[in-house]
Amino acid sequence: MGIEEKLPSGVLLTTVEGVAGYMRKASFWPATFGLACCAIEMMTSGGPKYDLARFGMEVFRASPRQADLMIVAGRVSQKMAPVLRQIYDQMPEPKWVLAMGVCASSGGMFNNYAIVQGVDHVVPVDMYLPGCPPRPEMLIDAILKLHDQVQQTKLGPNRAREVEERENAALRALPTSEMRGLLR
Amino acid sequence: MTTDHDIYASSTETTEGRVFTVSGQDWDQIAEGLAEDDSERVVVNMGPQHPSTHGVLRLILELEGETVTEARCGIGYLHTGIEKNMEFRSWVQGVTFCTRMDYLSPFFNEATYCLGIERLLDIEDQVPEKANVMRVLLMELNRISSHLVAIATGGMEIGALTVMTIGFRERELVLDLFELITGLRMNHAFIRPGGVAQDLPPGALDEIRAFIALMRKRLPEYEALCNANPIFKARLVDVGHLDLEGCVALGLTGPVLRSTGYPWDLRKTQPYCGYETYDFDVQTWDTADSYGRFRIRLAEMWESLKIVEQAAERLAGLEGAPVMVADKKIAWPSQLAIGSDGMGNSLDHIRHIMGESMEALIHHFKLVTEGFRVPAGQAYVPVEGPRGELGAHVVSDGGTRPYRVHFRDPSFTNLQATSVMSEGGMVADVIVAIASIDPVMGGVDR
Amino acid sequence: MTEDKSPDQRALEESPENAPASLDPEVRAVGVRRGMFGTRGTGDTSGYGGLVQPVVYPGLARRPLEGWHEEVAAALDAALATAGAPDAVEGVVVHRGELTFHVRRDGLPAVARALRDDPSLRFELLSGVSGVHHPDDAGRELHVVHHLLSMTWNRRVRLEVAVPDADPHLPSVVATYPTADWHERETYDMFGVVFDGHPSLTRILMPDDWPGHPQRKDYPLGGIPVEYKGGSVPPPDQRRSYS
Ligand code: SF4
């Protein structure tokens, strides 16, 4: 007994965007991109205790060609960066990237010659997840937030308008270096 | 060239032969392409992003049909420059960095680094007993969790997904203990030069005892599932063979060395942290193959449980004993407790330094910002990690920061055996051989 | 003592056993430390900006050493004399119970072979090779350290070879210890030390086309300043710090 029982004459009206978003978020397959410590926590989230399968996400795809989401779990070294970009390019559109852990998000504590200071230098990131390592619950939370984002994604001209609005907002935004905060 | 039209995965320049870039398209194309060629020789590049290579390991395999004629490893895809970073932090802060090297055995990294510093400081005998017992307890729990992951990922790579799920299920139990004792699931930075960061929290011993009882029930499940499992044995027995001479020449230690029947375990031969006072056996096997290494890991978890039990017993008698050296020039100025804001704090200490003693304030400030000085010299105190001899070569120039720290990581050394273990065998066995070495790329590349 | 203490006692040179022991034989400074903070110029607010301290490592030990250290040293001397490289070892340091042989670079293969093969030495396992860079130790800037383990005798020794930065060559020990393969490649990658006779000395951790050798002291940490709201924090190697 589900929603269909309550529908008048079995008809439900919605938008194409809504249906597409729902479909996309409900079968969201991550690519395995385990790099370092965070990868272990990523595997744990797929394990029995945290059970990512509850959200239809347990199929970690080995091949980027079958994946929608790249979870960059760990520190990206200068040597790994080209590989990462190639794997991202091989994923079919639409695709999303989740930077898991501070290393992938910003380089974290490894501010040095070897590590790319944030994977957003290499691929566009949709969701940043702080923590070192983030707990599996946090990863699941980040994924659910991303599900939300995916559900809300607009299509066609709406999408173009949204992109333009965001672009303009970003151009108008105050650069971090000029913001006032605790340090000034 | 079958895949040149793929703009994202096109071939790179090569000087000989034909290049196929396989990235998930139709295998028929490759088969056709190969059929045109009469040679059976193929060079396959596996990784660095491959689900079965145990992390970001790149394998370059030269195949003659199904047989591997040459296997080479490409590493460095996780090089993090941790050793260099440590040179710019104080001795204590270094712990935070080295714990992230081999992320499956954080306590061993911390322990070998701290033991090296303690030797240079010449305070090896002054480390309080409780700190040593807690180190042993944590290291042995860590050995269990590390071996569980080794078995779990090894199982996953040969397709035994149940082994993986139960491995991670049990590992959670250990991580819960870690979280209770250190506050973190991974990357603890809990073992510090001179002792450990904190005392045991109340109730920890009961949890540990419950864990031991539970593990006694759960470990037999692995034995029942795997030990005599015909598929498991078919994949593992006689695969990845390496005898004693090969191990010693290539510097292999840990379960790989012990699978040749040689009982070399630093906990017995060169004890540290008081291991000589615990009752446990060194596990060996005599087949020198992947199956033997699997059985050794399984048996070592039992031994570790024994040590954990003894350590818990001792801790029960050490309630309230110090966990840091008495020397206030080295020990952290106060014992912090978690305040209502979730941060570590100590109201007594704050009243003391802010209200009563200017000298205490200065001392606190100097110790926390500047740190202590370590006499010039070098030390190397290895410990028996889950993968073998793990040692930190600690060099001090007499300053407040490490002059150079180099980690001799067992994964790095053991991985050199890939060629010897897999050449002449089948492609599928390469995965098994590597899984039996159990390299952790964080430790290999550091 | 049978000699009478007559005033015409022989000169000190003729009876060196009467000379007082020098307390620290052959101590060499490998660098200096200035001030209290890692900065130069006015950044040092500690008031000790002008302080100059030499950096001195533990000095050479005098033979005979104590316990098994002497056994190893004597056996090594004997083995090296047979091998025709009697002066391969420059000196011995014993510090905190750890035995270090300073080895001349030409003598390294002979020392390694003697340590591995001599029945009274039997250092079968090479634990690792690593480098240490002392930019101020003129003529001996790059130190390469080998850690050896004898499973037969349950002993450890360390070999230290110093080579000048201008000519960073030393013989490889891969022929004796195959495990040195990757360790030497790593040391080459990180410090630019060239191991002559290594089967394929290429970079191992850094990308093949990487410029420089990152763990040398003259190679910057390479961090970037981190911006926060209202401020920016320089990378650790450019901050004021204590050294
Ligand atoms: S964020 Fe922390 S846990 Fe994650 S990869 Fe980096 S160091 Fe490891």
Short mmCIF file of C-alpha atoms in Angstrom, two decimals, chain B residues 124 175 201 267 310 317 427:
data_model
loop_
_atom_site.label_atom_id
_atom_site.label_comp_id
_atom_site.label_asym_id
_atom_site.label_seq_id
_atom_site.Cartn_x
_atom_site.Cartn_y
_atom_site.Cartn_z
CA GLU B 124 63.06 5.00 28.00
CA LEU B 175 36.95 1.13 16.23
CA PRO B 201 37.96 6.69 30.37
CA ARG B 267 57.79 -8.54 20.06
CA GLN B 310 46.35 -9.62 29.91
CA GLY B 317 45.24 -2.92 38.88
CA VAL B 427 47.02 -13.10 -13.97
#
